[in-house]
Coordinates of C-alpha atoms and ligand atoms in Angstrom, one line a residue:
M272 CA 78.7 118.9 125.2
A273 CA 78.8 115.3 126.5
G274 CA 75.0 115.4 126.6
K275 CA 74.9 116.5 122.9
L276 CA 77.3 113.7 121.9
L277 CA 75.2 111.1 123.7
L278 CA 72.1 112.4 122.0
L279 CA 73.8 112.2 118.6
F280 CA 74.9 108.6 119.4
A281 CA 71.3 107.7 120.3
I282 CA 70.0 109.2 117.1
C283 CA 72.6 107.1 115.2
R284 CA 71.4 104.0 117.0
L285 CA 67.8 104.8 116.3
I286 CA 68.7 105.4 112.7
V287 CA 70.1 101.9 112.6
I288 CA 67.1 100.5 114.3
V289 CA 64.3 102.2 112.3
G290 CA 66.1 102.6 109.0
L291 CA 66.0 106.4 108.9
T292 CA 67.0 106.6 105.3
L293 CA 63.8 104.8 104.3
N294 CA 61.7 106.5 106.9
P295 CA 62.1 110.1 107.9
T296 CA 59.8 110.1 110.9
V297 CA 62.6 109.9 113.5
T298 CA 63.8 113.3 112.5
D299 CA 60.2 114.5 112.7
L300 CA 60.1 113.3 116.3
F301 CA 63.1 115.2 117.3
R302 CA 62.1 118.3 115.4
V303 CA 58.5 118.8 116.1
G304 CA 57.2 115.7 117.7
I305 CA 57.0 115.6 121.4
H306 CA 56.6 117.9 124.3
G307 CA 58.3 115.7 126.8
K308 CA 61.9 114.6 126.9
L309 CA 63.6 111.9 124.9
S310 CA 66.6 111.1 127.0
V311 CA 69.8 109.1 126.5
D312 CA 71.2 110.2 129.8
P313 CA 73.1 107.2 131.2
H314 CA 71.3 107.5 134.5
D315 CA 67.9 107.2 132.7
I316 CA 69.1 104.3 130.5
K317 CA 70.5 102.5 133.6
S318 CA 67.4 102.8 135.6
A319 CA 65.2 101.7 132.7
S320 CA 67.5 98.6 132.2
M321 CA 66.8 97.3 135.7
D322 CA 63.8 96.4 137.8
F323 CA 62.9 95.4 141.4
G324 CA 63.7 91.7 140.6
K325 CA 67.3 92.6 139.8
T326 CA 67.8 89.4 137.9
T327 CA 67.2 90.6 134.3
R328 CA 68.8 93.5 132.5
N329 CA 68.0 94.9 129.0
E330 CA 69.3 98.3 127.8
P331 CA 67.0 100.5 125.8
T332 CA 68.3 103.0 123.2
A333 CA 66.4 105.9 124.7
V334 CA 63.9 106.8 127.4
L335 CA 60.9 109.0 126.8
H336 CA 59.6 111.1 129.6
P337 CA 56.2 112.0 128.1
A338 CA 54.5 115.3 128.8
T339 CA 51.1 114.2 127.4
A340 CA 49.3 111.2 126.1
D341 CA 49.9 112.5 122.6
D342 CA 53.7 112.1 123.2
V343 CA 53.1 108.4 123.9
A344 CA 50.9 108.1 120.8
K345 CA 53.4 109.8 118.6
L346 CA 56.3 107.5 119.7
V347 CA 54.2 104.3 119.3
K348 CA 53.0 105.5 115.9
L349 CA 56.5 106.1 114.8
A350 CA 57.6 102.6 115.9
Y351 CA 54.6 101.1 114.1
Q352 CA 55.0 103.0 110.9
S353 CA 58.8 102.8 110.6
S354 CA 60.1 100.4 108.0
H355 CA 62.1 98.3 110.4
G356 CA 60.1 98.9 113.6
F357 CA 61.4 99.1 117.2
S358 CA 59.9 98.1 120.5
V359 CA 58.3 100.4 123.0
S360 CA 57.8 99.5 126.6
A361 CA 55.8 101.5 129.1
R362 CA 57.6 101.5 132.5
G363 CA 55.5 102.4 135.5
H364 CA 57.7 102.2 138.6
G365 CA 59.8 99.2 137.3
H366 CA 58.7 97.0 140.2
S367 CA 58.5 93.9 137.9
I368 CA 60.5 90.9 138.8
N369 CA 61.7 89.5 135.5
G370 CA 62.3 92.4 133.1
Q371 CA 58.7 92.8 132.1
S372 CA 59.0 96.6 131.7
Q373 CA 62.3 96.5 129.9
T374 CA 63.2 96.4 126.3
A375 CA 66.5 95.9 124.5
N376 CA 67.3 98.4 121.7
G377 CA 63.9 100.0 121.8
V378 CA 62.5 102.9 123.7
V379 CA 61.2 102.8 127.3
I380 CA 58.4 105.2 128.1
Q381 CA 58.9 106.2 131.7
M382 CA 55.3 106.7 132.7
S383 CA 55.9 107.5 136.4
R384 CA 58.2 110.1 137.7
S385 CA 59.3 111.5 141.0
G386 CA 57.9 114.9 140.2
R387 CA 54.5 115.8 138.9
S388 CA 52.9 113.5 136.5
P389 CA 51.8 115.0 133.1
A390 CA 48.2 115.2 134.4
V391 CA 47.2 115.6 138.0
P392 CA 44.4 113.4 139.4
E393 CA 41.0 114.9 138.9
V394 CA 38.3 113.8 141.4
C395 CA 34.6 113.8 140.6
E396 CA 33.0 113.9 144.0
K397 CA 29.5 113.5 142.7
K398 CA 30.1 110.4 140.7
M399 CA 32.8 109.1 143.1
Y400 CA 35.6 108.5 140.6
V401 CA 39.1 109.9 140.0
D402 CA 40.8 110.3 136.6
V403 CA 44.5 109.6 136.9
W404 CA 47.5 109.6 134.6
G405 CA 48.6 106.0 133.7
G406 CA 52.0 106.5 135.4
E407 CA 50.5 107.9 138.6
L408 CA 51.7 106.0 141.7
W409 CA 48.8 104.7 143.9
I410 CA 50.2 106.6 146.9
D411 CA 49.6 109.8 145.0
V412 CA 46.2 108.7 143.9
L413 CA 45.3 108.1 147.5
K414 CA 46.7 111.5 148.7
S415 CA 44.6 113.3 146.1
T416 CA 41.3 111.5 146.7
L417 CA 41.7 111.9 150.5
E418 CA 41.4 115.7 150.0
Y419 CA 37.8 114.9 149.1
G420 CA 37.3 112.3 151.8
L421 CA 37.3 109.6 149.2
A422 CA 39.5 106.6 148.4
P423 CA 39.8 103.8 145.8
K424 CA 38.1 100.6 147.0
S425 CA 40.6 98.0 145.9
W426 CA 44.4 98.1 146.7
T427 CA 47.7 96.5 146.4
D428 CA 49.7 95.9 149.7
Y429 CA 52.3 98.4 148.5
L430 CA 51.4 101.8 147.1
Y431 CA 54.6 102.8 145.3
L432 CA 53.4 101.0 142.1
S433 CA 51.9 102.7 139.1
V434 CA 48.3 102.6 138.1
G435 CA 49.2 101.3 134.6
G436 CA 51.6 98.7 136.1
T437 CA 49.0 97.2 138.5
L438 CA 46.1 97.4 136.0
S439 CA 48.3 95.4 133.5
N440 CA 48.4 92.6 136.0
A441 CA 45.3 92.8 138.2
G442 CA 46.2 94.6 141.4
I443 CA 45.3 92.5 144.5
S444 CA 45.2 92.8 148.2
G445 CA 43.0 91.8 151.1
Q446 CA 40.0 93.8 149.7
A447 CA 39.8 91.7 146.6
F448 CA 37.5 89.1 148.1
N449 CA 35.0 91.9 148.5
H450 CA 35.6 94.5 145.7
G451 CA 37.5 92.3 143.3
P452 CA 41.0 93.2 142.0
Q453 CA 41.8 96.7 141.0
I454 CA 40.9 95.8 137.4
S455 CA 37.3 95.3 138.5
N456 CA 37.2 98.9 139.8
V457 CA 38.0 100.8 136.6
H458 CA 35.3 102.7 134.7
E459 CA 37.2 103.9 131.7
M460 CA 40.7 104.3 130.2
D461 CA 42.6 106.2 127.6
V462 CA 44.8 103.8 125.8
V463 CA 47.4 104.1 123.1
T464 CA 47.3 101.0 121.0
G465 CA 50.3 99.4 119.2
K466 CA 49.2 101.3 116.1
G467 CA 49.7 104.6 117.9
Q468 CA 45.9 105.4 118.1
L469 CA 44.8 107.1 121.3
L470 CA 41.3 105.7 122.2
T471 CA 39.0 106.2 125.1
C472 CA 37.6 102.8 126.1
S473 CA 35.1 101.4 128.6
N474 CA 32.4 98.7 128.8
D475 CA 30.5 100.7 126.2
K476 CA 33.2 102.3 124.0
Y477 CA 35.7 100.0 122.4
P478 CA 34.8 97.3 125.0
E479 CA 37.2 94.7 123.5
L480 CA 40.2 97.1 123.9
F481 CA 39.1 97.9 127.5
H482 CA 38.9 94.3 128.6
S483 CA 42.0 93.3 126.8
V484 CA 44.1 96.0 128.5
L485 CA 42.9 95.1 132.0
G486 CA 45.3 92.4 133.1
G487 CA 46.8 92.5 129.6
L488 CA 50.5 92.7 130.7
G489 CA 50.9 95.8 128.5
Q490 CA 50.4 93.7 125.3
F491 CA 47.5 95.6 123.8
G492 CA 48.0 99.3 124.6
I493 CA 49.5 101.8 127.0
V494 CA 47.2 103.2 129.6
T495 CA 47.5 107.0 129.7
R496 CA 44.5 107.7 131.8
A497 CA 42.3 105.5 134.1
R498 CA 39.0 106.4 135.7
I499 CA 39.0 104.6 139.1
A500 CA 36.0 104.0 141.3
L501 CA 36.0 105.6 144.8
E502 CA 34.2 105.2 148.1
P503 CA 34.0 107.4 151.2
S504 CA 37.3 106.9 152.9
P505 CA 37.3 105.2 156.3
Q506 CA 39.4 107.2 158.8
R507 CA 40.6 104.4 161.0
V508 CA 41.3 100.7 160.9
R509 CA 41.2 97.9 163.6
W510 CA 44.0 95.6 162.4
I511 CA 43.9 92.1 163.9
R512 CA 46.2 89.0 163.6
V513 CA 45.4 85.6 164.9
L514 CA 47.5 82.5 164.6
Y515 CA 46.9 78.9 163.7
S516 CA 49.0 75.8 163.8
N517 CA 46.5 73.8 161.9
F518 CA 46.4 74.5 158.2
S519 CA 42.9 73.3 157.5
A520 CA 41.5 75.4 160.4
F521 CA 43.3 78.4 159.0
T522 CA 42.0 78.0 155.4
H523 CA 38.5 77.0 156.7
D524 CA 38.3 80.3 158.5
Q525 CA 39.7 82.3 155.6
E526 CA 37.2 80.7 153.3
Y527 CA 34.3 81.3 155.7
L528 CA 35.3 85.0 156.0
I529 CA 35.4 85.6 152.3
S530 CA 32.1 83.9 151.9
L531 CA 30.5 86.8 153.8
H532 CA 31.3 89.2 150.9
N533 CA 27.6 89.9 150.1
K534 CA 26.7 90.7 153.8
P535 CA 26.3 94.2 155.1
Q536 CA 29.5 95.9 156.1
S537 CA 28.8 95.4 159.8
E538 CA 28.8 91.6 159.3
K539 CA 32.1 91.1 157.5
F540 CA 35.7 92.2 157.7
D541 CA 37.0 94.7 155.1
Y542 CA 40.3 93.0 154.4
I543 CA 41.4 89.4 154.6
E544 CA 44.9 88.2 154.0
G545 CA 47.2 85.7 155.7
F546 CA 50.7 84.5 155.8
V547 CA 52.9 81.6 156.6
I548 CA 55.4 82.0 159.5
V549 CA 58.4 79.8 159.1
D550 CA 60.9 81.6 161.4
E551 CA 61.3 84.9 163.0
G552 CA 64.2 86.6 161.1
L553 CA 63.6 90.2 159.7
I554 CA 64.0 89.1 156.0
N555 CA 61.2 86.6 156.4
N556 CA 58.8 88.8 158.3
W557 CA 59.4 92.3 157.0
R558 CA 55.8 92.8 156.5
S559 CA 55.1 91.8 160.1
S560 CA 56.6 94.7 162.0
F561 CA 53.2 94.9 163.6
F562 CA 54.1 92.1 166.1
S563 CA 57.0 94.0 167.5
P564 CA 58.3 95.8 169.5
K565 CA 55.0 96.6 171.4
N566 CA 53.5 93.3 170.5
P567 CA 56.4 90.7 170.3
V568 CA 55.5 87.3 169.3
K569 CA 57.8 84.3 169.9
I570 CA 56.8 81.4 167.8
S571 CA 58.4 79.1 170.3
S572 CA 56.2 80.5 173.0
L573 CA 53.1 79.3 171.1
G574 CA 54.1 75.7 171.3
A575 CA 54.3 75.2 167.6
G576 CA 57.4 73.2 168.2
G577 CA 59.4 74.6 165.2
N578 CA 56.6 73.8 162.9
V579 CA 55.0 76.1 160.4
L580 CA 52.4 78.6 161.8
Y581 CA 49.8 80.5 159.8
C582 CA 48.6 84.0 160.5
L583 CA 45.2 85.3 159.5
E584 CA 45.3 89.0 159.0
I585 CA 42.0 90.9 159.0
T586 CA 40.8 94.5 159.4
K587 CA 37.7 96.4 160.2
N588 CA 37.5 99.9 158.8
Y589 CA 35.6 102.6 160.6
Y590 CA 34.8 106.3 160.5
D591 CA 35.2 109.1 163.0
S592 CA 31.4 109.0 163.3
S593 CA 31.4 105.3 164.2
N594 CA 30.6 104.2 167.7
P595 CA 33.8 102.5 169.0
E596 CA 31.8 100.1 171.1
S597 CA 29.9 98.8 168.1
I598 CA 33.2 98.2 166.2
D599 CA 34.4 96.1 169.2
Q600 CA 31.2 94.2 169.1
E601 CA 31.3 93.6 165.4
V602 CA 34.9 92.4 165.6
E603 CA 34.2 90.1 168.6
G604 CA 31.2 88.7 166.9
L605 CA 33.2 87.7 163.9
L606 CA 36.2 86.4 165.9
K607 CA 34.0 84.2 167.9
K608 CA 33.2 82.1 164.9
L609 CA 36.9 81.4 164.2
N610 CA 39.2 78.6 165.4
F611 CA 42.6 80.2 165.9
I612 CA 45.0 79.4 168.8
P613 CA 43.4 80.9 171.9
A614 CA 45.4 83.8 173.3
S615 CA 47.0 84.5 169.9
V616 CA 45.1 87.6 169.1
F617 CA 47.2 90.7 168.3
T618 CA 45.3 93.9 167.7
T619 CA 46.3 97.4 166.8
D620 CA 44.4 100.5 165.7
L621 CA 45.7 103.1 163.3
P622 CA 44.7 105.7 160.7
Y623 CA 43.4 104.2 157.4
V624 CA 46.3 105.8 155.4
D625 CA 48.9 104.3 157.7
F626 CA 47.4 100.9 157.2
L627 CA 47.3 101.2 153.4
D628 CA 50.9 102.5 153.4
R629 CA 52.2 99.8 155.8
V630 CA 54.6 98.1 153.5
H631 CA 56.5 101.4 152.8
K632 CA 57.5 101.4 156.5
A633 CA 58.9 97.9 156.1
E634 CA 60.7 99.1 152.9
L635 CA 62.4 101.9 154.8
K636 CA 63.5 99.5 157.5
L637 CA 65.0 97.1 154.9
R638 CA 66.6 99.9 153.0
S639 CA 68.4 101.1 156.1
K640 CA 69.9 97.7 156.5
G641 CA 70.8 97.3 152.8
L642 CA 68.2 94.6 152.3
W643 CA 65.9 96.2 149.8
E644 CA 68.2 96.6 146.7
V645 CA 68.8 92.9 146.5
P646 CA 67.7 90.3 143.9
H647 CA 64.0 89.2 144.3
P648 CA 63.2 85.8 142.8
W649 CA 59.5 86.1 143.7
L650 CA 57.0 83.5 142.8
N651 CA 53.3 84.4 142.8
L652 CA 50.7 81.7 142.2
F653 CA 46.9 81.4 142.1
V654 CA 46.1 78.0 143.6
P655 CA 42.7 76.4 143.2
K656 CA 40.9 76.0 146.6
S657 CA 40.5 72.2 146.3
R658 CA 44.3 71.7 146.0
I659 CA 45.5 74.2 148.7
P660 CA 46.0 71.4 151.3
D661 CA 48.2 69.5 148.8
F662 CA 50.2 72.7 148.2
D663 CA 50.7 73.2 151.9
K664 CA 51.9 69.6 152.3
G665 CA 54.1 69.6 149.3
V666 CA 55.5 73.2 149.4
F667 CA 55.3 74.8 152.8
K668 CA 56.0 71.6 154.7
G669 CA 57.8 69.9 151.9
I670 CA 60.0 71.8 149.5
L671 CA 60.5 74.8 151.7
G672 CA 61.0 72.8 154.9
N673 CA 61.6 75.3 157.7
K674 CA 63.6 77.7 155.5
T675 CA 62.4 80.6 153.4
S676 CA 63.8 84.0 152.5
G677 CA 61.0 86.4 152.6
P678 CA 57.3 86.7 153.5
I679 CA 54.9 84.1 152.2
L680 CA 51.4 85.5 151.7
I681 CA 48.4 83.2 151.4
Y682 CA 44.8 84.3 151.0
P683 CA 41.7 83.3 149.1
M684 CA 39.6 85.3 146.7
N685 CA 36.1 84.9 145.1
K686 CA 36.3 84.3 141.4
N687 CA 32.9 86.0 140.8
K688 CA 34.6 89.3 141.6
W689 CA 36.9 88.9 138.6
D690 CA 35.6 89.9 135.2
E691 CA 36.0 86.9 132.9
K692 CA 36.3 89.3 129.9
S693 CA 39.6 90.7 131.2
S694 CA 42.9 89.2 130.0
V695 CA 43.9 87.7 133.4
V696 CA 43.7 83.9 133.8
T697 CA 42.7 82.4 137.1
P698 CA 42.1 78.8 138.2
D699 CA 38.9 77.2 137.2
E700 CA 37.2 77.2 140.7
D701 CA 34.9 79.6 142.5
V702 CA 37.6 80.2 145.1
F703 CA 41.3 80.4 144.6
Y704 CA 44.3 81.4 146.7
L705 CA 47.1 83.8 146.1
V706 CA 50.3 82.3 147.3
A707 CA 53.1 84.8 147.1
L708 CA 56.7 83.8 147.9
L709 CA 58.3 87.2 148.2
R710 CA 61.9 86.2 148.4
S711 CA 65.0 88.2 148.8
A712 CA 68.3 86.6 147.7
L713 CA 71.2 87.4 150.0
D714 CA 74.9 86.9 149.5
N715 CA 75.8 86.3 153.2
G716 CA 77.4 82.9 152.9
E717 CA 74.2 81.0 153.6
E718 CA 73.7 78.7 150.7
T719 CA 69.9 78.5 151.1
L720 CA 69.6 82.3 150.7
T721 CA 71.4 82.6 147.4
L722 CA 69.7 83.5 144.1
K723 CA 70.7 80.2 142.7
H724 CA 69.1 78.2 145.5
L725 CA 65.9 80.2 145.6
S726 CA 65.5 80.2 141.8
E727 CA 66.0 76.4 141.9
E728 CA 63.4 76.2 144.6
N729 CA 60.9 78.1 142.5
R730 CA 61.5 75.6 139.6
K731 CA 60.9 72.8 142.1
I732 CA 57.6 74.3 143.2
L733 CA 56.4 74.7 139.7
K734 CA 57.5 71.1 138.8
F735 CA 55.8 69.8 141.9
C736 CA 52.5 71.5 141.0
K737 CA 52.7 70.2 137.4
E738 CA 53.5 66.6 138.5
S739 CA 50.7 66.7 141.1
N740 CA 48.3 68.2 138.6
I741 CA 47.6 71.2 140.8
R742 CA 46.4 73.6 138.2
V743 CA 48.0 76.8 139.4
K744 CA 48.2 79.9 137.3
Q745 CA 51.1 82.3 137.7
Y746 CA 50.2 85.8 138.9
L747 CA 52.7 88.4 137.5
P748 CA 53.6 85.5 135.1
H749 CA 57.0 84.9 133.7
Y750 CA 57.7 82.5 130.8
T751 CA 60.3 82.4 128.1
T752 CA 58.6 80.5 125.3
Q753 CA 55.4 81.0 123.5
E754 CA 54.4 77.4 124.2
E755 CA 54.5 78.2 127.9
W756 CA 52.3 81.3 127.3
M757 CA 49.8 79.2 125.3
E758 CA 49.6 76.8 128.2
H759 CA 49.2 79.6 130.7
Y760 CA 46.3 81.2 128.7
G761 CA 44.7 77.8 127.9
D762 CA 41.3 78.4 126.3
K763 CA 41.9 82.2 126.2
W764 CA 45.0 81.9 124.0
Q765 CA 43.1 82.2 120.7
Q766 CA 41.4 85.4 121.9
I767 CA 44.7 86.8 123.2
Y768 CA 46.4 86.1 119.9
R769 CA 43.5 87.7 117.9
K770 CA 43.5 90.8 120.0
K771 CA 47.2 91.2 119.7
M772 CA 46.9 91.0 115.9
E773 CA 44.2 93.7 116.1
F774 CA 45.7 96.1 118.7
D775 CA 49.4 95.6 118.3
P776 CA 50.0 93.8 115.0
R777 CA 53.7 94.5 114.9
H778 CA 54.2 93.2 118.4
I779 CA 55.8 96.5 119.4
L780 CA 54.5 96.8 123.0
A781 CA 55.9 95.3 126.2
T782 CA 58.3 92.9 124.6
G783 CA 59.9 92.3 128.1
Q784 CA 56.9 90.0 128.9
R785 CA 58.1 87.7 126.0
V786 CA 54.6 86.7 125.0
F787 CA 55.0 87.7 121.3
E788 CA 58.2 88.0 119.3
P789 CA 58.4 91.4 117.6
R790 CA 57.8 91.5 113.9
F791 CA 60.7 93.6 112.8
G792 CA 63.4 93.4 110.3
S793 CA 65.6 90.3 110.8
E794 CA 68.6 92.4 111.9
V795 CA 66.8 93.9 114.9
R796 CA 66.5 91.9 118.1
S797 CA 64.3 93.4 120.7
W798 CA 63.9 90.8 123.5
Ligands
FAD90 P1 56.3 98.0 135.8 O1 57.2 97.0 136.4 O2 56.9 99.3 135.4 O3 55.5 97.4 134.5 C1 54.9 96.2 134.6 C2 54.3 95.8 133.3 O4 53.2 96.7 133.0 C3 55.2 95.9 132.1 O5 54.9 94.9 131.2 C4 54.9 97.3 131.6 O6 55.3 97.4 130.2 C5 53.4 97.4 131.8 N1 53.0 98.8 132.0 C6 53.5 99.7 132.9 N2 52.8 100.8 132.8 C7 51.9 100.6 131.9 C8 50.9 101.5 131.3 N3 50.7 102.7 131.7 N4 50.1 100.9 130.4 C9 50.2 99.7 129.9 N5 51.2 98.8 130.4 C10 52.0 99.3 131.4 N6 50.9 93.3 143.1 C11 49.7 93.2 143.5 O7 48.8 92.9 142.8 N7 49.4 93.2 144.9 C12 50.4 93.6 145.8 O8 50.1 93.7 146.9 C13 51.7 93.8 145.3 N8 52.7 94.2 146.1 C14 53.9 94.5 145.6 C15 54.9 94.9 146.5 C16 56.2 95.2 146.0 C17 57.3 95.6 147.0 C18 56.5 95.0 144.7 C19 57.9 95.2 144.1 C20 55.5 94.5 143.8 C21 54.2 94.3 144.2 N9 53.2 93.9 143.4 C22 51.9 93.7 143.9 C23 53.4 93.6 142.0 C24 53.1 94.8 141.1 O9 51.8 95.0 141.0 C25 53.6 94.6 139.7 O10 55.0 94.3 139.7 C26 53.4 95.8 138.9 O11 53.7 95.6 137.5 C27 54.3 96.9 139.4 O12 53.9 98.2 138.9 P2 55.0 99.1 138.2 O13 54.3 100.4 138.0 O14 56.3 99.1 138.9 O15 55.0 98.3 136.8

């Protein structure tokens, strides 16, 4: 009974939003429209109103759990054709930081779910690709391709993210220097545009839609299927960490290692990342469980004297058929060329799947201590290579001092592995760094760990970059005005604007990104 009342209430709200008296398509939706479930369950509404960042909250009117891509198309078409319009936001796993997958007063399409996705992954062994539902989590993509001894080539550090969610940004990890981001490893997609058309696009079919959607922050369409490139899956990984106290030695080695991207596999590493070690607390180093308990590292014991240390993280993948001695030789040969602190080599060896799923273990540890469900004022920046020393001086050793509140990742990537035609913007240099400040705000009485303090620090970092003319680009960007978005996109803005007008002329999609204001009746606010 309560459920029926809630549904009635939601219909009434939708009537107000879309102007049912003028446009009968809402009743059509309820009567014949969709095969999935349109929910107003408070639990669904609550979870669609929040995200991993836990700093922004917007309540949708309803949540659609689609059963097919057609459900997605029907809902978007309804929003597009209704006289007043309403916003529609795809939500993958809601791991955004600033409300990017939320929408106020519109409908959230919950693309991922805990049970089975509308379509199960289909692997084509011969052509080495997998077709997956847009809401599929990468962990499930991995599980299904491993059954065929195959795996995607390019990853994110954490696998409980949806395919559509990471392809809307870029999807990066330590393989990006070699294979490019995840968006460089997609052959084809099915996309529902902001007009409600379901189109198959690729380099050859609707290429403009294809490139717009990749890195497009959900602005041009909703990905319902993606065809992802695969490779034979390695079985094991040699995982190595070495430490530096000298920043320029650290970045010199990282840049050298990524410059080997065109070499045969035996002459390069498979994954290159790095991080800044400021102190040894759990919240700062939750990604670094690797050092302990078998392999404890005491920063003080390395003579860094309370200063910042830098850790290079590299892996070598191998197969059951590989000769272990030759792996040792390849690793040693590469390590010999690097200038890390002698005796700071930490090595472990583990199954490939465990390596890819490493952050999930850290998540479980943090969850058990109540440190996962906290606000996350993350800041992710692409920093041009030529200015990374200035960034180190001004931010790691300056603004942050010896205090942080979460891991700080830093690793370089080769721009030539990024397709200029995609919607992502990166710095204008051949090599640029990801700097990811993955902060957790805590309410434990320490002022420097509060949300207010960390958010203020983020503002200071952005201000410092601007004043020092370090032309950073935000990754997983967050802006609140269109002027800021225009600056972010720079020369690409005109293109982005034109494509928005073509593929989502009423600005229905992904309003939580706040790139374009919705074009609805004046009484409807959707941001
Ligand atoms: P959501 O937050 O649900 O959505 C993000 C945006 O994409 C929204 O605008 C939404 O509308 C849109 N969207 C969602 N699904 C679709 C779809 N099917 N079609 C079109 N648009 C869609 N990123 C990396 O690149 N590398 C990492 O290593 C990495 N590690 C992370 C680790 C953690 C613990 C977390 C929380 C995030 C990490 N991220 C990383 C960031 C992550 O890639 C983005 O936040 C991504 O958007 C999350 O995916 P999601 O499925 O939760 O997306």
